[in-house]
Amino acid sequence: MSRRETTKLETRQLILEAARKLFHTKGPEQCTMRDIAKEAGVSPASVVVHFKSKTALLEVALYEDIERTIANAVATMPHENASLHDRLMHIAHCMYGFYDNDRELYRVLIRDTTFEKAGENPYLTQQLEDYLQFFGAMIEQEKAQGTVQPAADARIAAASLFSLYFTVLMEFLRNPNMTLDMALGWLAATAHQHLTGILTPKEVKEK
Amino acid sequence: MSRRETTKLETRQLILEAARKLFHTKGPEQCTMRDIAKEAGVSPASVVVHFKSKTALLEVALYEDIERTIANAVATMPHENASLHDRLMHIAHCMYGFYDNDRELYRVLIRDTTFEKAGENPYLTQQLEDYLQFFGAMIEQEKAQGTVQPAADARIAAASLFSLYFTVLMEFLRNPNMTLDMALGWLAATAHQHLTGILTPKEVKEK
DNA sequence: TTTTATTATTAAACATGTTTAACTACAAAA
DNA sequence: TTTTGTAGTTAAACATGTTTAATAATAAAA
């Protein structure tokens, strides 16, 4: 690696570390690009050159921690005899607990990234796709074990459970009065409904 | 009403009309507060005095149309013998179709309002609450008719169906390649799962 | 009617994300 | 080694949402 390339990487790291520090201490809306540049000992223009925009910087600065949290959630997953419901709740517990450390920060991150036009947020899009794959596979496995109906579409189910997960997360990040337990309780109730349905058996048969 | 009050209202209307026009023609991110002020024949500062912020102006400028669309969806609701599923899909058809007229505009609106901290977006919060009430009541009615299980929590169900509705809407507004039919098809599949469940009957009984 | 207070309005300034154009140091070519 | 080109960096400028302080018009009080 040439000298130029190494110093470029160093600069990038300086900016990233400064950004992580200030995003956490001052909050993402309170700290300016100038603040970050000064903390990194670099010009504001340089921050833009390395990371295109403040939102992109936020995404890059934080996605590794999120990825690590997901990996940890998967690694500590309850054993095979645990139900789909329990596994979903385990993941939710890990993720909501993580976001709870700095709700304001992750509210801004998720607002600015999930509503970006498609294709603008590669990291988080990939994380979602991984999640859907993972959950879809888990549901297929349940089908094989006979606990999930063979006719149920695994990808639809994975996406639905993600919808429920995501909407509760949104409310959790938006509303400081909502405790972690409340969020988990709400998700548990909605997920349970999705797994078991709400129609009476007669109605279901007629479909 | 005093002279001052009337001219104030007139100014407010001028700004609102200018904002509606420019938001639709130029797009919410392309048109500036200065553009709107000039179109209204008023100073930029005046726009802020009347509507606190650009996002707040966007919300006020658009919520009436949304409210009208909801009212229309409710008014044209299929009759009593229609299923819960059909009624949900009717509403979704009306709403997605409306948003489809200017996806970019409503993407920005929903991004900037739904991720605001709780309490910052009174109009849309109220609309959501109305929606949950309305749907909750519909589900209670189904319970009375014996098509929905008595044990099912109507508010949880209404919120869950809204989650599914909302997440599909997000993807619809974000992704220009997604057609209206695709969005409706996706929602229909997820909503169907929520109504009927995915677990095998044996599993459900054990719960 | 004159004086005082209020309030809608705005010009100018400010804050901050981003762009532009110039500079400098390194690498490649001659 | 000298020259030429490339690429990382930045100072300055720009764009735009918002705030501030001043103005002028109206209402209220004397």
GROMACS .gro file of C-alpha atoms (C1' of nucleotides) in nm:
model
  474
    1MET     CA    1   0.000   0.000   0.000
    2SER     CA    2   0.145   0.334  -0.103
    3ARG     CA    3   0.205   0.616   0.136
    4ARG     CA    4  -0.087   0.809  -0.007
    5GLU     CA    5  -0.325   0.522   0.050
    6THR     CA    6  -0.221   0.471   0.411
    7THR     CA    7  -0.256   0.836   0.506
    8LYS     CA    8  -0.593   0.841   0.339
    9LEU     CA    9  -0.703   0.546   0.548
   10GLU     CA   10  -0.565   0.711   0.859
   11THR     CA   11  -0.766   1.023   0.791
   12ARG     CA   12  -1.075   0.815   0.739
   13GLN     CA   13  -1.020   0.644   1.073
   14LEU     CA   14  -0.964   0.975   1.251
   15ILE     CA   15  -1.293   1.105   1.117
   16LEU     CA   16  -1.479   0.787   1.206
   17GLU     CA   17  -1.350   0.789   1.563
   18ALA     CA   18  -1.431   1.156   1.607
   19ALA     CA   19  -1.776   1.101   1.463
   20ARG     CA   20  -1.851   0.804   1.690
   21LYS     CA   21  -1.738   0.999   1.993
   22LEU     CA   22  -1.940   1.312   1.916
   23PHE     CA   23  -2.252   1.133   1.790
   24HIS     CA   24  -2.269   0.956   2.124
   25THR     CA   25  -2.176   1.244   2.351
   26LYS     CA   26  -2.348   1.540   2.183
   27GLY     CA   27  -2.614   1.362   1.983
   28PRO     CA   28  -2.635   1.336   1.604
   29GLU     CA   29  -2.831   1.656   1.553
   30GLN     CA   30  -2.635   1.863   1.802
   31CYS     CA   31  -2.291   1.787   1.664
   32THR     CA   32  -2.202   1.956   1.338
   33MET     CA   33  -1.977   1.850   1.057
   34ARG     CA   34  -1.744   2.128   1.172
   35ASP     CA   35  -1.736   1.980   1.521
   36ILE     CA   36  -1.648   1.639   1.386
   37ALA     CA   37  -1.385   1.784   1.153
   38LYS     CA   38  -1.225   1.980   1.435
   39GLU     CA   39  -1.225   1.678   1.668
   40ALA     CA   40  -1.059   1.476   1.394
   41GLY     CA   41  -0.811   1.753   1.320
   42VAL     CA   42  -0.924   1.779   0.962
   43SER     CA   43  -1.121   2.017   0.742
   44PRO     CA   44  -1.501   1.992   0.707
   45ALA     CA   45  -1.460   1.944   0.334
   46SER     CA   46  -1.247   1.641   0.400
   47VAL     CA   47  -1.527   1.479   0.596
   48VAL     CA   48  -1.754   1.513   0.297
   49VAL     CA   49  -1.491   1.379   0.059
   50HIS     CA   50  -1.449   1.067   0.272
   51PHE     CA   51  -1.816   1.012   0.354
   52LYS     CA   52  -2.038   1.186   0.098
   53SER     CA   53  -2.284   1.321   0.359
   54LYS     CA   54  -2.355   1.348   0.730
   55THR     CA   55  -2.621   1.077   0.707
   56ALA     CA   56  -2.381   0.843   0.528
   57LEU     CA   57  -2.121   0.909   0.795
   58LEU     CA   58  -2.377   0.828   1.063
   59GLU     CA   59  -2.460   0.503   0.891
   60VAL     CA   60  -2.098   0.396   0.851
   61ALA     CA   61  -2.009   0.504   1.205
   62LEU     CA   62  -2.283   0.299   1.365
   63TYR     CA   63  -2.357  -0.004   1.149
   64GLU     CA   64  -2.069  -0.210   1.283
   65ASP     CA   65  -2.201  -0.192   1.637
   66ILE     CA   66  -2.542  -0.295   1.511
   67GLU     CA   67  -2.395  -0.582   1.314
   68ARG     CA   68  -2.207  -0.698   1.622
   69THR     CA   69  -2.528  -0.686   1.823
   70ILE     CA   70  -2.710  -0.893   1.566
   71ALA     CA   71  -2.426  -1.144   1.560
   72ASN     CA   72  -2.438  -1.167   1.937
   73ALA     CA   73  -2.814  -1.218   1.931
   74VAL     CA   74  -2.776  -1.502   1.683
   75ALA     CA   75  -2.489  -1.657   1.878
   76THR     CA   76  -2.685  -1.660   2.203
   77MET     CA   77  -3.001  -1.792   2.041
   78PRO     CA   78  -3.194  -2.043   2.257
   79HIS     CA   79  -3.159  -2.406   2.155
   80GLU     CA   80  -3.351  -2.595   1.892
   81ASN     CA   81  -3.642  -2.689   2.111
   82ALA     CA   82  -3.722  -2.321   2.166
   83SER     CA   83  -4.028  -2.197   1.979
   84LEU     CA   84  -4.029  -1.951   1.692
   85HIS     CA   85  -4.192  -1.704   1.924
   86ASP     CA   86  -3.918  -1.738   2.185
   87ARG     CA   87  -3.647  -1.699   1.926
   88LEU     CA   88  -3.801  -1.385   1.784
   89MET     CA   89  -3.833  -1.243   2.133
   90HIS     CA   90  -3.474  -1.328   2.207
   91ILE     CA   91  -3.357  -1.129   1.908
   92ALA     CA   92  -3.590  -0.842   1.992
   93HIS     CA   93  -3.463  -0.841   2.349
   94CYS     CA   94  -3.103  -0.812   2.232
   95MET     CA   95  -3.175  -0.545   1.971
   96TYR     CA   96  -3.417  -0.326   2.167
   97GLY     CA   97  -3.183  -0.348   2.466
   98PHE     CA   98  -2.897  -0.227   2.249
   99TYR     CA   99  -3.094   0.062   2.100
  100ASP     CA  100  -3.210   0.154   2.447
  101ASN     CA  101  -2.855   0.269   2.528
  102ASP     CA  102  -2.904   0.574   2.308
  103ARG     CA  103  -3.255   0.597   2.171
  104GLU     CA  104  -3.218   0.945   2.031
  105LEU     CA  105  -2.914   0.844   1.829
  106TYR     CA  106  -3.075   0.538   1.676
  107ARG     CA  107  -3.401   0.719   1.613
  108VAL     CA  108  -3.215   0.965   1.393
  109LEU     CA  109  -3.014   0.688   1.228
  110ILE     CA  110  -3.318   0.482   1.143
  111ARG     CA  111  -3.521   0.783   1.032
  112ASP     CA  112  -3.251   0.905   0.797
  113THR     CA  113  -3.167   0.565   0.653
  114THR     CA  114  -3.483   0.357   0.631
  115PHE     CA  115  -3.670   0.631   0.447
  116GLU     CA  116  -3.393   0.699   0.203
  117LYS     CA  117  -3.481   0.606  -0.152
  118ALA     CA  118  -3.407   0.241  -0.226
  119GLY     CA  119  -3.040   0.180  -0.303
  120GLU     CA  120  -2.912   0.470  -0.096
  121ASN     CA  121  -2.849   0.268   0.219
  122PRO     CA  122  -2.653  -0.045   0.123
  123TYR     CA  123  -2.543  -0.146   0.473
  124LEU     CA  124  -2.880  -0.153   0.640
  125THR     CA  125  -3.052  -0.297   0.335
  126GLN     CA  126  -2.807  -0.585   0.347
  127GLN     CA  127  -2.867  -0.635   0.719
  128LEU     CA  128  -3.241  -0.654   0.656
  129GLU     CA  129  -3.193  -0.904   0.377
  130ASP     CA  130  -2.972  -1.120   0.601
  131TYR     CA  131  -3.235  -1.102   0.871
  132LEU     CA  132  -3.511  -1.209   0.633
  133GLN     CA  133  -3.300  -1.498   0.503
  134PHE     CA  134  -3.219  -1.609   0.854
  135PHE     CA  135  -3.573  -1.590   0.977
  136GLY     CA  136  -3.712  -1.743   0.662
  137ALA     CA  137  -3.479  -2.038   0.705
  138MET     CA  138  -3.585  -2.075   1.067
  139ILE     CA  139  -3.948  -2.089   0.960
  140GLU     CA  140  -3.876  -2.345   0.688
  141GLN     CA  141  -3.712  -2.555   0.955
  142GLU     CA  142  -4.024  -2.528   1.170
  143LYS     CA  143  -4.227  -2.645   0.873
  144ALA     CA  144  -4.007  -2.952   0.846
  145GLN     CA  145  -4.070  -3.022   1.213
  146GLY     CA  146  -4.443  -2.987   1.159
  147THR     CA  147  -4.496  -2.692   1.391
  148VAL     CA  148  -4.565  -2.451   1.107
  149GLN     CA  149  -4.824  -2.513   0.838
  150PRO     CA  150  -4.668  -2.632   0.510
  151ALA     CA  151  -4.882  -2.383   0.315
  152ALA     CA  152  -4.746  -2.084   0.504
  153ASP     CA  153  -4.508  -1.873   0.294
  154ALA     CA  154  -4.187  -1.846   0.495
  155ARG     CA  155  -4.067  -1.524   0.339
  156ILE     CA  156  -4.402  -1.353   0.390
  157ALA     CA  157  -4.398  -1.467   0.750
  158ALA     CA  158  -4.043  -1.344   0.805
  159ALA     CA  159  -4.130  -1.008   0.652
  160SER     CA  160  -4.447  -0.982   0.859
  161LEU     CA  161  -4.267  -1.053   1.182
  162PHE     CA  162  -4.010  -0.796   1.083
  163SER     CA  163  -4.289  -0.543   1.025
  164LEU     CA  164  -4.418  -0.600   1.374
  165TYR     CA  165  -4.067  -0.583   1.516
  166PHE     CA  166  -3.989  -0.265   1.327
  167THR     CA  167  -4.306  -0.076   1.408
  168VAL     CA  168  -4.269  -0.142   1.779
  169LEU     CA  169  -3.906  -0.033   1.757
  170MET     CA  170  -4.014   0.292   1.591
  171GLU     CA  171  -4.253   0.370   1.872
  172PHE     CA  172  -3.992   0.269   2.129
  173LEU     CA  173  -3.735   0.510   1.985
  174ARG     CA  174  -3.989   0.789   1.947
  175ASN     CA  175  -4.149   0.769   2.286
  176PRO     CA  176  -3.927   0.811   2.593
  177ASN     CA  177  -4.209   0.699   2.822
  178MET     CA  178  -4.209   0.352   2.672
  179THR     CA  179  -3.996   0.114   2.875
  180LEU     CA  180  -3.807  -0.180   2.733
  181ASP     CA  181  -4.053  -0.418   2.897
  182MET     CA  182  -4.348  -0.238   2.744
  183ALA     CA  183  -4.193  -0.264   2.399
  184LEU     CA  184  -4.118  -0.632   2.441
  185GLY     CA  185  -4.466  -0.697   2.578
  186TRP     CA  186  -4.626  -0.523   2.284
  187LEU     CA  187  -4.417  -0.714   2.034
  188ALA     CA  188  -4.490  -1.044   2.209
  189ALA     CA  189  -4.862  -0.981   2.183
  190THR     CA  190  -4.856  -0.889   1.815
  191ALA     CA  191  -4.618  -1.171   1.721
  192HIS     CA  192  -4.831  -1.422   1.907
  193GLN     CA  193  -5.132  -1.309   1.708
  194HIS     CA  194  -4.943  -1.342   1.385
  195LEU     CA  195  -4.835  -1.694   1.469
  196THR     CA  196  -5.175  -1.814   1.586
  197GLY     CA  197  -5.416  -1.596   1.387
  198ILE     CA  198  -5.730  -1.430   1.514
  199LEU     CA  199  -6.006  -1.575   1.298
  200THR     CA  200  -6.223  -1.856   1.432
  201PRO     CA  201  -6.135  -2.202   1.290
  202LYS     CA  202  -6.454  -2.214   1.086
  203GLU     CA  203  -6.363  -1.888   0.912
  204VAL     CA  204  -6.013  -2.007   0.839
  205LYS     CA  205  -6.140  -2.326   0.672
  206GLU     CA  206  -6.368  -2.130   0.441
  207LYS     CA  207  -6.075  -1.937   0.296
  208MET     CA  208  -6.279   3.954   1.377
  209SER     CA  209  -6.043   4.249   1.383
  210ARG     CA  210  -5.863   4.375   1.078
  211ARG     CA  211  -5.534   4.240   1.206
  212GLU     CA  212  -5.674   3.893   1.250
  213THR     CA  213  -5.821   3.878   0.901
  214THR     CA  214  -5.503   3.989   0.727
  215LYS     CA  215  -5.311   3.739   0.933
  216LEU     CA  216  -5.541   3.463   0.816
  217GLU     CA  217  -5.511   3.584   0.459
  218THR     CA  218  -5.133   3.568   0.479
  219ARG     CA  219  -5.155   3.220   0.622
  220GLN     CA  220  -5.373   3.112   0.333
  221LEU     CA  221  -5.141   3.269   0.077
  222ILE     CA  222  -4.850   3.075   0.223
  223LEU     CA  223  -5.046   2.751   0.235
  224GLU     CA  224  -5.156   2.778  -0.126
  225ALA     CA  225  -4.807   2.865  -0.243
  226ALA     CA  226  -4.665   2.576  -0.043
  227ARG     CA  227  -4.916   2.324  -0.181
  228LYS     CA  228  -4.844   2.439  -0.534
  229LEU     CA  229  -4.466   2.423  -0.504
  230PHE     CA  230  -4.450   2.105  -0.299
  231HIS     CA  231  -4.640   1.930  -0.576
  232THR     CA  232  -4.470   2.086  -0.875
  233LYS     CA  233  -4.108   2.112  -0.758
  234GLY     CA  234  -4.104   1.849  -0.485
  235PRO     CA  235  -4.062   1.908  -0.113
  236GLU     CA  236  -3.683   1.895  -0.111
  237GLN     CA  237  -3.636   2.099  -0.427
  238CYS     CA  238  -3.851   2.392  -0.324
  239THR     CA  239  -3.701   2.622  -0.063
  240MET     CA  240  -3.864   2.835   0.202
  241ARG     CA  241  -3.755   3.134  -0.005
  242ASP     CA  242  -3.934   2.992  -0.309
  243ILE     CA  243  -4.253   2.949  -0.112
  244ALA     CA  244  -4.225   3.294   0.042
  245LYS     CA  245  -4.172   3.455  -0.297
  246GLU     CA  246  -4.464   3.262  -0.451
  247ALA     CA  247  -4.683   3.379  -0.164
  248GLY     CA  248  -4.553   3.738  -0.192
  249VAL     CA  249  -4.427   3.735   0.161
  250SER     CA  250  -4.094   3.721   0.346
  251PRO     CA  251  -3.926   3.392   0.438
  252ALA     CA  252  -3.937   3.493   0.802
  253SER     CA  253  -4.312   3.525   0.778
  254VAL     CA  254  -4.341   3.163   0.667
  255VAL     CA  255  -4.160   3.053   0.980
  256VAL     CA  256  -4.372   3.278   1.202
  257HIS     CA  257  -4.689   3.124   1.064
  258PHE     CA  258  -4.570   2.762   1.052
  259LYS     CA  259  -4.276   2.712   1.286
  260SER     CA  260  -4.076   2.496   1.040
  261LYS     CA  261  -4.069   2.360   0.688
  262THR     CA  262  -4.169   2.015   0.809
  263ALA     CA  263  -4.463   2.157   1.005
  264LEU     CA  264  -4.571   2.348   0.694
  265LEU     CA  265  -4.552   2.029   0.491
  266GLU     CA  266  -4.768   1.850   0.743
  267VAL     CA  267  -5.032   2.125   0.757
  268ALA     CA  268  -5.031   2.166   0.379
  269LEU     CA  269  -5.096   1.799   0.312
  270TYR     CA  270  -5.291   1.651   0.600
  271GLU     CA  271  -5.628   1.775   0.480
  272ASP     CA  272  -5.595   1.584   0.154
  273ILE     CA  273  -5.500   1.274   0.347
  274GLU     CA  274  -5.792   1.318   0.582
  275ARG     CA  275  -6.026   1.354   0.287
  276THR     CA  276  -5.887   1.037   0.135
  277ILE     CA  277  -5.940   0.846   0.458
  278ALA     CA  278  -6.294   0.978   0.484
  279ASN     CA  279  -6.360   0.869   0.128
  280ALA     CA  280  -6.219   0.523   0.198
  281VAL     CA  281  -6.447   0.487   0.497
  282ALA     CA  282  -6.749   0.618   0.308
  283THR     CA  283  -6.702   0.372   0.022
  284MET     CA  284  -6.635   0.078   0.253
  285PRO     CA  285  -6.788  -0.252   0.132
  286HIS     CA  286  -7.100  -0.361   0.315
  287GLU     CA  287  -7.135  -0.553   0.638
  288ASN     CA  288  -7.104  -0.897   0.482
  289ALA     CA  289  -6.755  -0.811   0.355
  290SER     CA  290  -6.473  -0.975   0.546
  291LEU     CA  291  -6.222  -0.798   0.765
  292HIS     CA  292  -5.961  -0.880   0.505
  293ASP     CA  293  -6.161  -0.721   0.226
  294ARG     CA  294  -6.223  -0.410   0.429
  295LEU     CA  295  -5.858  -0.368   0.513
  296MET     CA  296  -5.768  -0.414   0.148
  297HIS     CA  297  -6.029  -0.159   0.047
  298ILE     CA  298  -5.870   0.102   0.272
  299ALA     CA  299  -5.523   0.011   0.156
  300HIS     CA  300  -5.634   0.037  -0.205
  301CYS     CA  301  -5.769   0.387  -0.149
  302MET     CA  302  -5.468   0.506   0.049
  303TYR     CA  303  -5.188   0.352  -0.157
  304GLY     CA  304  -5.362   0.474  -0.471
  305PHE     CA  305  -5.369   0.825  -0.330
  306TYR     CA  306  -5.003   0.820  -0.227
  307ASP     CA  307  -4.917   0.682  -0.568
  308ASN     CA  308  -5.003   1.021  -0.721
  309ASP     CA  309  -4.685   1.167  -0.573
  310ARG     CA  310  -4.476   0.907  -0.398
  311GLU     CA  311  -4.174   1.130  -0.351
  312LEU     CA  312  -4.382   1.394  -0.175
  313TYR     CA  313  -4.545   1.153   0.066
  314ARG     CA  314  -4.221   0.968   0.129
  315VAL     CA  315  -4.070   1.290   0.259
  316LEU     CA  316  -4.383   1.377   0.455
  317ILE     CA  317  -4.399   1.042   0.628
  318ARG     CA  318  -4.027   1.029   0.691
  319ASP     CA  319  -4.022   1.371   0.852
  320THR     CA  320  -4.336   1.325   1.058
  321THR     CA  321  -4.355   0.964   1.172
  322PHE     CA  322  -4.003   0.969   1.311
  323GLU     CA  323  -4.047   1.295   1.492
  324LYS     CA  324  -4.035   1.258   1.868
  325ALA     CA  325  -4.375   1.174   2.016
  326GLY     CA  326  -4.597   1.480   2.052
  327GLU     CA  327  -4.440   1.674   1.766
  328ASN     CA  328  -4.688   1.566   1.501
  329PRO     CA  329  -5.040   1.615   1.638
  330TYR     CA  330  -5.228   1.583   1.309
  331LEU     CA  331  -5.092   1.249   1.198
  332THR     CA  332  -5.089   1.108   1.551
  333GLN     CA  333  -5.459   1.186   1.571
  334GLN     CA  334  -5.523   1.025   1.235
  335LEU     CA  335  -5.347   0.708   1.350
  336GLU     CA  336  -5.547   0.701   1.671
  337ASP     CA  337  -5.872   0.741   1.476
  338TYR     CA  338  -5.766   0.461   1.249
  339LEU     CA  339  -5.690   0.229   1.541
  340GLN     CA  340  -6.023   0.311   1.704
  341PHE     CA  341  -6.208   0.249   1.382
  342PHE     CA  342  -6.037  -0.078   1.307
  343GLY     CA  343  -6.055  -0.192   1.666
  344ALA     CA  344  -6.430  -0.135   1.662
  345MET     CA  345  -6.460  -0.328   1.336
  346ILE     CA  346  -6.279  -0.621   1.491
  347GLU     CA  347  -6.495  -0.613   1.803
  348GLN     CA  348  -6.795  -0.627   1.572
  349GLU     CA  349  -6.649  -0.935   1.403
  350LYS     CA  350  -6.609  -1.093   1.742
  351ALA     CA  351  -6.977  -1.036   1.810
  352GLN     CA  352  -7.057  -1.206   1.482
  353GLY     CA  353  -6.836  -1.500   1.576
  354THR     CA  354  -6.589  -1.466   1.292
  355VAL     CA  355  -6.307  -1.351   1.518
  356GLN     CA  356  -6.199  -1.538   1.828
  357PRO     CA  357  -6.331  -1.382   2.149
  358ALA     CA  358  -5.987  -1.410   2.307
  359ALA     CA  359  -5.820  -1.201   2.037
  360ASP     CA  360  -5.726  -0.852   2.158
  361ALA     CA  361  -5.887  -0.610   1.914
  362ARG     CA  362  -5.646  -0.325   1.974
  363ILE     CA  363  -5.343  -0.549   1.930
  364ALA     CA  364  -5.494  -0.681   1.610
  365ALA     CA  365  -5.569  -0.332   1.480
  366ALA     CA  366  -5.216  -0.218   1.559
  367SER     CA  367  -5.067  -0.529   1.399
  368LEU     CA  368  -5.261  -0.481   1.079
  369PHE     CA  369  -5.153  -0.120   1.078
  370SER     CA  370  -4.790  -0.231   1.115
  371LEU     CA  371  -4.825  -0.450   0.810
  372TYR     CA  372  -5.002  -0.173   0.619
  373PHE     CA  373  -4.739   0.082   0.717
  374THR     CA  374  -4.432  -0.124   0.639
  375VAL     CA  375  -4.558  -0.210   0.292
  376LEU     CA  376  -4.640   0.158   0.239
  377MET     CA  377  -4.283   0.251   0.336
  378GLU     CA  378  -4.141   0.013   0.081
  379PHE     CA  379  -4.390   0.133  -0.178
  380LEU     CA  380  -4.288   0.497  -0.133
  381ARG     CA  381  -3.918   0.413  -0.125
  382ASN     CA  382  -3.904   0.187  -0.424
  383PRO     CA  383  -4.017   0.325  -0.761
  384ASN     CA  384  -4.008  -0.022  -0.916
  385MET     CA  385  -4.285  -0.144  -0.691
  386THR     CA  386  -4.623  -0.116  -0.859
  387LEU     CA  387  -4.950  -0.051  -0.680
  388ASP     CA  388  -5.056  -0.409  -0.749
  389MET     CA  389  -4.736  -0.546  -0.603
  390ALA     CA  390  -4.786  -0.344  -0.287
  391LEU     CA  391  -5.145  -0.456  -0.252
  392GLY     CA  392  -5.050  -0.816  -0.321
  393TRP     CA  393  -4.782  -0.807  -0.057
  394LEU     CA  394  -5.015  -0.654   0.200
  395ALA     CA  395  -5.287  -0.906   0.118
  396ALA     CA  396  -5.046  -1.193   0.181
  397THR     CA  397  -4.919  -1.061   0.513
  398ALA     CA  398  -5.264  -0.961   0.636
  399HIS     CA  399  -5.402  -1.301   0.544
  400GLN     CA  400  -5.131  -1.464   0.751
  401HIS     CA  401  -5.207  -1.240   1.044
  402LEU     CA  402  -5.574  -1.325   1.031
  403THR     CA  403  -5.528  -1.700   0.993
  404GLY     CA  404  -5.194  -1.763   1.166
  405ILE     CA  405  -4.915  -1.987   1.050
  406LEU     CA  406  -4.875  -2.241   1.328
  407THR     CA  407  -5.029  -2.585   1.296
  408PRO     CA  408  -5.351  -2.632   1.499
  409LYS     CA  409  -5.177  -2.864   1.745
  410GLU     CA  410  -4.919  -2.598   1.823
  411VAL     CA  411  -5.182  -2.334   1.872
  412LYS     CA  412  -5.371  -2.547   2.124
  413GLU     CA  413  -5.062  -2.604   2.332
  414LYS     CA  414  -5.020  -2.231   2.386
  415DT     C1'  415  -5.751   6.295   2.015
  416DT     C1'  416  -5.317   6.171   2.178
  417DT     C1'  417  -5.041   5.823   2.381
  418DT     C1'  418  -4.914   5.371   2.471
  419DA     C1'  419  -4.898   4.884   2.387
  420DT     C1'  420  -4.934   4.502   2.093
  421DT     C1'  421  -4.848   4.235   1.695
  422DA     C1'  422  -4.783   4.106   1.211
  423DT     C1'  423  -4.410   4.168   0.915
  424DT     C1'  424  -3.955   4.173   0.746
  425DA     C1'  425  -3.443   4.272   0.641
  426DA     C1'  426  -3.049   4.116   0.786
  427DA     C1'  427  -2.782   3.791   1.019
  428DC     C1'  428  -2.678   3.329   1.156
  429DA     C1'  429  -2.592   2.809   1.153
  430DT     C1'  430  -2.475   2.437   0.913
  431DG     C1'  431  -2.454   2.081   0.530
  432DT     C1'  432  -2.233   2.087   0.095
  433DT     C1'  433  -1.971   2.244  -0.332
  434DT     C1'  434  -1.598   2.464  -0.575
  435DA     C1'  435  -1.164   2.578  -0.700
  436DA     C1'  436  -0.703   2.603  -0.567
  437DC     C1'  437  -0.302   2.399  -0.351
  438DT     C1'  438   0.028   2.062  -0.223
  439DA     C1'  439   0.254   1.642  -0.186
  440DC     C1'  440   0.326   1.227  -0.373
  441DA     C1'  441   0.373   0.900  -0.770
  442DA     C1'  442   0.467   0.799  -1.254
  443DA     C1'  443   0.694   0.907  -1.682
  444DA     C1'  444   1.066   1.099  -1.950
  445DT     C1'  445   1.680   1.369  -1.203
  446DT     C1'  446   1.344   1.647  -1.394
  447DT     C1'  447   0.887   1.681  -1.553
  448DT     C1'  448   0.427   1.577  -1.559
  449DG     C1'  449   0.012   1.405  -1.373
  450DT     C1'  450  -0.281   1.249  -1.006
  451DA     C1'  451  -0.515   1.255  -0.585
  452DG     C1'  452  -0.580   1.394  -0.098
  453DT     C1'  453  -0.667   1.817   0.138
  454DT     C1'  454  -0.862   2.249   0.232
  455DA     C1'  455  -1.006   2.764   0.243
  456DA     C1'  456  -1.352   2.997   0.087
  457DA     C1'  457  -1.794   3.027  -0.098
  458DC     C1'  458  -2.263   2.875  -0.140
  459DA     C1'  459  -2.751   2.715  -0.028
  460DT     C1'  460  -3.099   2.706   0.272
  461DG     C1'  461  -3.364   2.651   0.720
  462DT     C1'  462  -3.408   2.946   1.108
  463DT     C1'  463  -3.339   3.341   1.446
  464DT     C1'  464  -3.300   3.818   1.575
  465DA     C1'  465  -3.384   4.277   1.605
  466DA     C1'  466  -3.612   4.654   1.402
  467DT     C1'  467  -4.033   4.858   1.174
  468DA     C1'  468  -4.478   4.984   1.094
  469DA     C1'  469  -4.952   4.928   1.139
  470DT     C1'  470  -5.329   4.851   1.434
  471DA     C1'  471  -5.572   4.821   1.870
  472DA     C1'  472  -5.627   4.984   2.345
  473DA     C1'  473  -5.588   5.332   2.698
  474DA     C1'  474  -5.573   5.802   2.865
   0.00000   0.00000   0.00000
